Every structure is written in structure tokens, then in C-alpha cells.
């Protein structure tokens, strides 16, 4: 019997030792992560671009292996973008606000550290990003996860957002001139008053998106899914809507006078007396009502 209780006591002691050792390892590991986090944040303030980029990717590694620090890393990177790429431009080296769109070079060429932050954030679908009023002209965000992001008033002229995930994103009054949104996911996104002239949204997914008062002149929307989209007061002069699905769309006061509507699906679309159609286009026969 004594031997039995001795074995139990020994087992209990070993268990307590294991628990204590495990707790110590967790504390030590957290302390190591904290040191790495502080060091990476210090690098973000360095004068050399390469050092700042190193700090950005160090933060990504921390977020990848420490879920409790992921939100903090995300906030630090968002703050870095807002401080280094504000709109209107302030830091040296940024384009002047009225730079012609054909002069814009990729963001990675004139702000590689900001692009690096976007690369990291775009790989992390874990939270809403507050990127309102930032200067992301020429940014490479292809395939990025920006679900629910606040991009109100942001400048994304000539950015690559092809295949990007922007479901529920806020893009009110955003400048998206000549942006590449081919195959992007914009379900329920808010683009009220947005400027999308010359943008390419071919094959984009926009069910339920709000594009009221948006400027869509010469925008390419070929084969786009625009079911139930709100286009009240939008201007689609010379826009290409060939093969686009606008079933159930709201087209009140929408300007479509010079739009290309070959093969456009309009069943259930709602119009009014102020909707402007191309000459000779039979919108009733196409399935619209109003």
C-alpha cells in the first residue's frame, strides 16, 4: 500500500512539475514574442526603406505564429499606411494630388514599404481595416482580402484589385479611376459617389452593391454580375455592359444614353421616367419595368 501511495505522490509531483514547466515555457515564449514585436515596431521608424520593410515582414511572422498578437499587428500596419500614404499626399516622394493618371507608376516603385504593408494585410482576412482617405494609387492588391474594409475617400487610381475580396467594403467617394477590378468580389459593397471612369470590372461580382451617384463613364462591365445593384443617379456614359446581369437592378435616374447594352440582362430592373436609354433601345422588351 505504501508503495502505491508513493507512486501516486510521485506521479502527482511529476504532473505539477510538468504544468509548471509548461507555464514557464509559455511565459518565456510570450516574453520573446513581445521583444520581437517591440524590435519590429522600432524598425518601422527607421530611415532606411529596407529596414522598414524588414520590420513589416517580421510583424507578419509574429502574427502568423501568435494569434493573440494578430489584431495588434494589423493595427500597427494600418497606422503605418495612414501615416506614410495619407490623402492628400504630404510625405516627400509622393505624387502631387493632380498627377495625370497616365503618369502613375506602381505603388511598389514609389512607396515600397506601404506596398509591403498592403501585401501583408491582403493575405490576412481576419478583420475590418480602416484605410479611409489613404493614397493607394497604383497599389498592387490583386486577390487581396479586404472584406468590409473602410476605403471611404481613398485614392485607388490605377490600382490592381483584380480578384480582390471586397465584400461589404466601404468605398464611398473613393477614386477608382482606371482601376483593375476584373473578377473582383464586391457583393454589398458601398460605392456611392465613387469615380470609376475607365475602370475594368469585367466579370466582377457586384450583387447588392450600391453605386448610386457613381461616375462610371467608359467603365468596362462586360459579363459582370450586377443583380440587384443600386445605380440610382449613376452616369454610365459609354460604359460597356455587354452580357452583364442587371436583373432586379435599380436604374432610376440612371444615364445609359451612350452605354453598350448588347446582351445585357435586365429582367426585373426598375426604371423611372428620368432613366436615359440609348436611342432605339427597347428596355421594356429587355425585361425592365418602370
mmCIF file with all atom_site columns, N, CA and C in Angstrom, residues 233-281:
data_model
loop_
_atom_site.group_PDB
_atom_site.id
_atom_site.type_symbol
_atom_site.label_atom_id
_atom_site.label_alt_id
_atom_site.label_comp_id
_atom_site.label_asym_id
_atom_site.label_entity_id
_atom_site.label_seq_id
_atom_site.pdbx_PDB_ins_code
_atom_site.Cartn_x
_atom_site.Cartn_y
_atom_site.Cartn_z
_atom_site.occupancy
_atom_site.B_iso_or_equiv
_atom_site.pdbx_formal_charge
_atom_site.auth_seq_id
_atom_site.auth_comp_id
_atom_site.auth_asym_id
_atom_site.auth_atom_id
_atom_site.pdbx_PDB_model_num
ATOM 1   N N  . UNK A 1 233 ? -29.164 57.394 -60.201 1.00 0.00 ? 233 UNK A N  1
ATOM 2   C CA . UNK A 1 233 ? -28.424 58.619 -60.488 1.00 0.00 ? 233 UNK A CA 1
ATOM 3   C C  . UNK A 1 233 ? -27.016 58.403 -60.990 1.00 0.00 ? 233 UNK A C  1
ATOM 4   N N  . UNK A 1 234 ? -26.647 57.171 -61.295 1.00 0.00 ? 234 UNK A N  1
ATOM 5   C CA . UNK A 1 234 ? -25.286 56.897 -61.778 1.00 0.00 ? 234 UNK A CA 1
ATOM 6   C C  . UNK A 1 234 ? -25.148 57.279 -63.247 1.00 0.00 ? 234 UNK A C  1
ATOM 7   N N  . UNK A 1 235 ? -23.943 57.645 -63.627 1.00 0.00 ? 235 UNK A N  1
ATOM 8   C CA . UNK A 1 235 ? -23.653 58.035 -65.009 1.00 0.00 ? 235 UNK A CA 1
ATOM 9   C C  . UNK A 1 235 ? -22.808 56.939 -65.650 1.00 0.00 ? 235 UNK A C  1
ATOM 10  N N  . UNK A 1 236 ? -23.404 56.238 -66.659 1.00 0.00 ? 236 UNK A N  1
ATOM 11  C CA . UNK A 1 236 ? -22.715 55.159 -67.355 1.00 0.00 ? 236 UNK A CA 1
ATOM 12  C C  . UNK A 1 236 ? -22.469 55.507 -68.821 1.00 0.00 ? 236 UNK A C  1
ATOM 13  N N  . UNK A 1 237 ? -22.117 56.747 -69.071 1.00 0.00 ? 237 UNK A N  1
ATOM 14  C CA . UNK A 1 237 ? -21.852 57.169 -70.447 1.00 0.00 ? 237 UNK A CA 1
ATOM 15  C C  . UNK A 1 237 ? -20.745 56.327 -71.064 1.00 0.00 ? 237 UNK A C  1
ATOM 16  N N  . UNK A 1 238 ? -21.042 55.731 -72.225 1.00 0.00 ? 238 UNK A N  1
ATOM 17  C CA . UNK A 1 238 ? -20.087 54.916 -72.976 1.00 0.00 ? 238 UNK A CA 1
ATOM 18  C C  . UNK A 1 238 ? -19.581 53.689 -72.204 1.00 0.00 ? 238 UNK A C  1
ATOM 19  N N  . UNK A 1 239 ? -20.272 53.307 -71.138 1.00 0.00 ? 239 UNK A N  1
ATOM 20  C CA . UNK A 1 239 ? -19.888 52.099 -70.399 1.00 0.00 ? 239 UNK A CA 1
ATOM 21  C C  . UNK A 1 239 ? -20.245 50.857 -71.211 1.00 0.00 ? 239 UNK A C  1
ATOM 22  N N  . UNK A 1 240 ? -19.449 49.819 -71.067 1.00 0.00 ? 240 UNK A N  1
ATOM 23  C CA . UNK A 1 240 ? -19.694 48.563 -71.776 1.00 0.00 ? 240 UNK A CA 1
ATOM 24  C C  . UNK A 1 240 ? -20.343 47.581 -70.814 1.00 0.00 ? 240 UNK A C  1
ATOM 25  N N  . UNK A 1 241 ? -21.651 47.336 -71.025 1.00 0.00 ? 241 UNK A N  1
ATOM 26  C CA . UNK A 1 241 ? -22.424 46.422 -70.185 1.00 0.00 ? 241 UNK A CA 1
ATOM 27  C C  . UNK A 1 241 ? -22.794 45.159 -70.954 1.00 0.00 ? 241 UNK A C  1
ATOM 28  N N  . UNK A 1 242 ? -22.038 44.847 -71.982 1.00 0.00 ? 242 UNK A N  1
ATOM 29  C CA . UNK A 1 242 ? -22.329 43.681 -72.798 1.00 0.00 ? 242 UNK A CA 1
ATOM 30  C C  . UNK A 1 242 ? -22.326 42.400 -71.978 1.00 0.00 ? 242 UNK A C  1
ATOM 31  N N  . UNK A 1 243 ? -23.453 41.683 -71.992 1.00 0.00 ? 243 UNK A N  1
ATOM 32  C CA . UNK A 1 243 ? -23.554 40.419 -71.268 1.00 0.00 ? 243 UNK A CA 1
ATOM 33  C C  . UNK A 1 243 ? -23.659 40.554 -69.761 1.00 0.00 ? 243 UNK A C  1
ATOM 34  N N  . UNK A 1 244 ? -23.729 41.777 -69.248 1.00 0.00 ? 244 UNK A N  1
ATOM 35  C CA . UNK A 1 244 ? -23.829 41.983 -67.802 1.00 0.00 ? 244 UNK A CA 1
ATOM 36  C C  . UNK A 1 244 ? -25.209 41.575 -67.291 1.00 0.00 ? 244 UNK A C  1
ATOM 37  N N  . UNK A 1 245 ? -25.259 41.103 -66.062 1.00 0.00 ? 245 UNK A N  1
ATOM 38  C CA . UNK A 1 245 ? -26.519 40.701 -65.430 1.00 0.00 ? 245 UNK A CA 1
ATOM 39  C C  . UNK A 1 245 ? -26.995 41.810 -64.499 1.00 0.00 ? 245 UNK A C  1
ATOM 40  N N  . UNK A 1 246 ? -28.082 42.496 -64.917 1.00 0.00 ? 246 UNK A N  1
ATOM 41  C CA . UNK A 1 246 ? -28.666 43.566 -64.110 1.00 0.00 ? 246 UNK A CA 1
ATOM 42  C C  . UNK A 1 246 ? -30.086 43.204 -63.675 1.00 0.00 ? 246 UNK A C  1
ATOM 43  N N  . UNK A 1 247 ? -30.351 41.920 -63.517 1.00 0.00 ? 247 UNK A N  1
ATOM 44  C CA . UNK A 1 247 ? -31.678 41.522 -63.050 1.00 0.00 ? 247 UNK A CA 1
ATOM 45  C C  . UNK A 1 247 ? -31.966 42.137 -61.681 1.00 0.00 ? 247 UNK A C  1
ATOM 46  N N  . UNK A 1 248 ? -33.126 42.806 -61.593 1.00 0.00 ? 248 UNK A N  1
ATOM 47  C CA . UNK A 1 248 ? -33.524 43.409 -60.329 1.00 0.00 ? 248 UNK A CA 1
ATOM 48  C C  . UNK A 1 248 ? -32.766 44.669 -59.963 1.00 0.00 ? 248 UNK A C  1
ATOM 49  N N  . UNK A 1 249 ? -31.955 45.194 -60.879 1.00 0.00 ? 249 UNK A N  1
ATOM 50  C CA . UNK A 1 249 ? -31.194 46.415 -60.581 1.00 0.00 ? 249 UNK A CA 1
ATOM 51  C C  . UNK A 1 249 ? -32.123 47.623 -60.496 1.00 0.00 ? 249 UNK A C  1
ATOM 52  N N  . UNK A 1 250 ? -31.716 48.614 -59.728 1.00 0.00 ? 250 UNK A N  1
ATOM 53  C CA . UNK A 1 250 ? -32.474 49.862 -59.602 1.00 0.00 ? 250 UNK A CA 1
ATOM 54  C C  . UNK A 1 250 ? -31.811 50.891 -60.498 1.00 0.00 ? 250 UNK A C  1
ATOM 55  N N  . UNK A 1 251 ? -32.534 51.295 -61.549 1.00 0.00 ? 251 UNK A N  1
ATOM 56  C CA . UNK A 1 251 ? -31.962 52.170 -62.578 1.00 0.00 ? 251 UNK A CA 1
ATOM 57  C C  . UNK A 1 251 ? -32.697 53.504 -62.651 1.00 0.00 ? 251 UNK A C  1
ATOM 58  N N  . UNK A 1 252 ? -33.215 53.978 -61.563 1.00 0.00 ? 252 UNK A N  1
ATOM 59  C CA . UNK A 1 252 ? -33.916 55.261 -61.565 1.00 0.00 ? 252 UNK A CA 1
ATOM 60  C C  . UNK A 1 252 ? -32.906 56.399 -61.745 1.00 0.00 ? 252 UNK A C  1
ATOM 61  N N  . UNK A 1 253 ? -33.217 57.299 -62.666 1.00 0.00 ? 253 UNK A N  1
ATOM 62  C CA . UNK A 1 253 ? -32.386 58.473 -62.971 1.00 0.00 ? 253 UNK A CA 1
ATOM 63  C C  . UNK A 1 253 ? -30.980 58.067 -63.441 1.00 0.00 ? 253 UNK A C  1
ATOM 64  N N  . UNK A 1 254 ? -30.847 56.855 -63.909 1.00 0.00 ? 254 UNK A N  1
ATOM 65  C CA . UNK A 1 254 ? -29.550 56.369 -64.398 1.00 0.00 ? 254 UNK A CA 1
ATOM 66  C C  . UNK A 1 254 ? -29.336 56.806 -65.845 1.00 0.00 ? 254 UNK A C  1
ATOM 67  N N  . UNK A 1 255 ? -28.121 57.272 -66.153 1.00 0.00 ? 255 UNK A N  1
ATOM 68  C CA . UNK A 1 255 ? -27.797 57.728 -67.501 1.00 0.00 ? 255 UNK A CA 1
ATOM 69  C C  . UNK A 1 255 ? -27.130 56.591 -68.262 1.00 0.00 ? 255 UNK A C  1
ATOM 70  N N  . UNK A 1 256 ? -27.853 56.052 -69.257 1.00 0.00 ? 256 UNK A N  1
ATOM 71  C CA . UNK A 1 256 ? -27.361 54.958 -70.086 1.00 0.00 ? 256 UNK A CA 1
ATOM 72  C C  . UNK A 1 256 ? -27.399 55.324 -71.571 1.00 0.00 ? 256 UNK A C  1
ATOM 73  N N  . UNK A 1 257 ? -27.483 56.620 -71.849 1.00 0.00 ? 257 UNK A N  1
ATOM 74  C CA . UNK A 1 257 ? -27.728 57.104 -73.207 1.00 0.00 ? 257 UNK A CA 1
ATOM 75  C C  . UNK A 1 257 ? -26.754 56.535 -74.223 1.00 0.00 ? 257 UNK A C  1
ATOM 76  N N  . UNK A 1 258 ? -25.482 56.485 -73.880 1.00 0.00 ? 258 UNK A N  1
ATOM 77  C CA . UNK A 1 258 ? -24.459 56.021 -74.820 1.00 0.00 ? 258 UNK A CA 1
ATOM 78  C C  . UNK A 1 258 ? -23.824 54.703 -74.371 1.00 0.00 ? 258 UNK A C  1
ATOM 79  N N  . UNK A 1 259 ? -24.464 54.016 -73.425 1.00 0.00 ? 259 UNK A N  1
ATOM 80  C CA . UNK A 1 259 ? -23.919 52.744 -72.934 1.00 0.00 ? 259 UNK A CA 1
ATOM 81  C C  . UNK A 1 259 ? -24.118 51.634 -73.964 1.00 0.00 ? 259 UNK A C  1
ATOM 82  N N  . UNK A 1 260 ? -23.225 50.650 -73.930 1.00 0.00 ? 260 UNK A N  1
ATOM 83  C CA . UNK A 1 260 ? -23.350 49.472 -74.783 1.00 0.00 ? 260 UNK A CA 1
ATOM 84  C C  . UNK A 1 260 ? -24.109 48.406 -74.000 1.00 0.00 ? 260 UNK A C  1
ATOM 85  N N  . UNK A 1 261 ? -25.272 47.997 -74.543 1.00 0.00 ? 261 UNK A N  1
ATOM 86  C CA . UNK A 1 261 ? -26.154 47.076 -73.828 1.00 0.00 ? 261 UNK A CA 1
ATOM 87  C C  . UNK A 1 261 ? -26.394 45.785 -74.606 1.00 0.00 ? 261 UNK A C  1
ATOM 88  N N  . UNK A 1 262 ? -25.444 45.391 -75.405 1.00 0.00 ? 262 UNK A N  1
ATOM 89  C CA . UNK A 1 262 ? -25.596 44.164 -76.188 1.00 0.00 ? 262 UNK A CA 1
ATOM 90  C C  . UNK A 1 262 ? -25.598 42.947 -75.264 1.00 0.00 ? 262 UNK A C  1
ATOM 91  N N  . UNK A 1 263 ? -26.716 42.222 -75.269 1.00 0.00 ? 263 UNK A N  1
ATOM 92  C CA . UNK A 1 263 ? -26.800 41.007 -74.468 1.00 0.00 ? 263 UNK A CA 1
ATOM 93  C C  . UNK A 1 263 ? -26.924 41.250 -72.981 1.00 0.00 ? 263 UNK A C  1
ATOM 94  N N  . UNK A 1 264 ? -27.250 42.485 -72.574 1.00 0.00 ? 264 UNK A N  1
ATOM 95  C CA . UNK A 1 264 ? -27.412 42.793 -71.155 1.00 0.00 ? 264 UNK A CA 1
ATOM 96  C C  . UNK A 1 264 ? -28.719 42.195 -70.644 1.00 0.00 ? 264 UNK A C  1
ATOM 97  N N  . UNK A 1 265 ? -28.677 41.613 -69.455 1.00 0.00 ? 265 UNK A N  1
ATOM 98  C CA . UNK A 1 265 ? -29.852 41.006 -68.839 1.00 0.00 ? 265 UNK A CA 1
ATOM 99  C C  . UNK A 1 265 ? -30.515 42.019 -67.916 1.00 0.00 ? 265 UNK A C  1
ATOM 100 N N  . UNK A 1 266 ? -31.780 42.378 -68.215 1.00 0.00 ? 266 UNK A N  1
ATOM 101 C CA . UNK A 1 266 ? -32.462 43.450 -67.475 1.00 0.00 ? 266 UNK A CA 1
ATOM 102 C C  . UNK A 1 266 ? -33.794 43.000 -66.862 1.00 0.00 ? 266 UNK A C  1
ATOM 103 N N  . UNK A 1 267 ? -34.040 41.714 -66.787 1.00 0.00 ? 267 UNK A N  1
ATOM 104 C CA . UNK A 1 267 ? -35.301 41.240 -66.238 1.00 0.00 ? 267 UNK A CA 1
ATOM 105 C C  . UNK A 1 267 ? -35.499 41.748 -64.808 1.00 0.00 ? 267 UNK A C  1
ATOM 106 N N  . UNK A 1 268 ? -36.624 42.399 -64.583 1.00 0.00 ? 268 UNK A N  1
ATOM 107 C CA . UNK A 1 268 ? -36.945 42.881 -63.241 1.00 0.00 ? 268 UNK A CA 1
ATOM 108 C C  . UNK A 1 268 ? -36.248 44.167 -62.845 1.00 0.00 ? 268 UNK A C  1
ATOM 109 N N  . UNK A 1 269 ? -35.428 44.743 -63.727 1.00 0.00 ? 269 UNK A N  1
ATOM 110 C CA . UNK A 1 269 ? -34.782 46.025 -63.413 1.00 0.00 ? 269 UNK A CA 1
ATOM 111 C C  . UNK A 1 269 ? -35.842 47.113 -63.298 1.00 0.00 ? 269 UNK A C  1
ATOM 112 N N  . UNK A 1 270 ? -35.647 48.028 -62.369 1.00 0.00 ? 270 UNK A N  1
ATOM 113 C CA . UNK A 1 270 ? -36.635 49.074 -62.084 1.00 0.00 ? 270 UNK A CA 1
ATOM 114 C C  . UNK A 1 270 ? -36.134 50.411 -62.609 1.00 0.00 ? 270 UNK A C  1
ATOM 115 N N  . UNK A 1 271 ? -36.933 51.068 -63.433 1.00 0.00 ? 271 UNK A N  1
ATOM 116 C CA . UNK A 1 271 ? -36.563 52.359 -64.019 1.00 0.00 ? 271 UNK A CA 1
ATOM 117 C C  . UNK A 1 271 ? -37.606 53.404 -63.648 1.00 0.00 ? 271 UNK A C  1
ATOM 118 N N  . UNK A 1 272 ? -37.394 54.628 -64.093 1.00 0.00 ? 272 UNK A N  1
ATOM 119 C CA . UNK A 1 272 ? -38.421 55.669 -63.970 1.00 0.00 ? 272 UNK A CA 1
ATOM 120 C C  . UNK A 1 272 ? -38.346 56.570 -65.197 1.00 0.00 ? 272 UNK A C  1
ATOM 121 N N  . UNK A 1 273 ? -39.131 57.637 -65.189 1.00 0.00 ? 273 UNK A N  1
ATOM 122 C CA . UNK A 1 273 ? -39.187 58.500 -66.367 1.00 0.00 ? 273 UNK A CA 1
ATOM 123 C C  . UNK A 1 273 ? -37.895 59.265 -66.599 1.00 0.00 ? 273 UNK A C  1
ATOM 124 N N  . UNK A 1 274 ? -37.002 59.273 -65.615 1.00 0.00 ? 274 UNK A N  1
ATOM 125 C CA . UNK A 1 274 ? -35.745 60.004 -65.763 1.00 0.00 ? 274 UNK A CA 1
ATOM 126 C C  . UNK A 1 274 ? -34.591 59.103 -66.229 1.00 0.00 ? 274 UNK A C  1
ATOM 127 N N  . UNK A 1 275 ? -34.838 57.808 -66.340 1.00 0.00 ? 275 UNK A N  1
ATOM 128 C CA . UNK A 1 275 ? -33.801 56.901 -66.839 1.00 0.00 ? 275 UNK A CA 1
ATOM 129 C C  . UNK A 1 275 ? -33.536 57.210 -68.311 1.00 0.00 ? 275 UNK A C  1
ATOM 130 N N  . UNK A 1 276 ? -32.289 57.306 -68.673 1.00 0.00 ? 276 UNK A N  1
ATOM 131 C CA . UNK A 1 276 ? -31.917 57.649 -70.047 1.00 0.00 ? 276 UNK A CA 1
ATOM 132 C C  . UNK A 1 276 ? -31.333 56.431 -70.753 1.00 0.00 ? 276 UNK A C  1
ATOM 133 N N  . UNK A 1 277 ? -32.019 56.006 -71.849 1.00 0.00 ? 277 UNK A N  1
ATOM 134 C CA . UNK A 1 277 ? -31.625 54.823 -72.607 1.00 0.00 ? 277 UNK A CA 1
ATOM 135 C C  . UNK A 1 277 ? -31.030 55.227 -73.952 1.00 0.00 ? 277 UNK A C  1
ATOM 136 N N  . UNK A 1 278 ? -30.251 54.323 -74.561 1.00 0.00 ? 278 UNK A N  1
ATOM 137 C CA . UNK A 1 278 ? -29.756 54.598 -75.916 1.00 0.00 ? 278 UNK A CA 1
ATOM 138 C C  . UNK A 1 278 ? -30.914 54.724 -76.897 1.00 0.00 ? 278 UNK A C  1
ATOM 139 N N  . UNK A 1 279 ? -30.746 55.550 -77.895 1.00 0.00 ? 279 UNK A N  1
ATOM 140 C CA . UNK A 1 279 ? -31.783 55.719 -78.921 1.00 0.00 ? 279 UNK A CA 1
ATOM 141 C C  . UNK A 1 279 ? -32.145 54.373 -79.538 1.00 0.00 ? 279 UNK A C  1
ATOM 142 N N  . UNK A 1 280 ? -33.446 54.120 -79.603 1.00 0.00 ? 280 UNK A N  1
ATOM 143 C CA . UNK A 1 280 ? -33.935 52.900 -80.238 1.00 0.00 ? 280 UNK A CA 1
ATOM 144 C C  . UNK A 1 280 ? -33.887 51.665 -79.359 1.00 0.00 ? 280 UNK A C  1
ATOM 145 N N  . UNK A 1 281 ? -33.381 51.784 -78.130 1.00 0.00 ? 281 UNK A N  1
ATOM 146 C CA . UNK A 1 281 ? -33.302 50.603 -77.257 1.00 0.00 ? 281 UNK A CA 1
ATOM 147 C C  . UNK A 1 281 ? -34.665 50.347 -76.615 1.00 0.00 ? 281 UNK A C  1
#
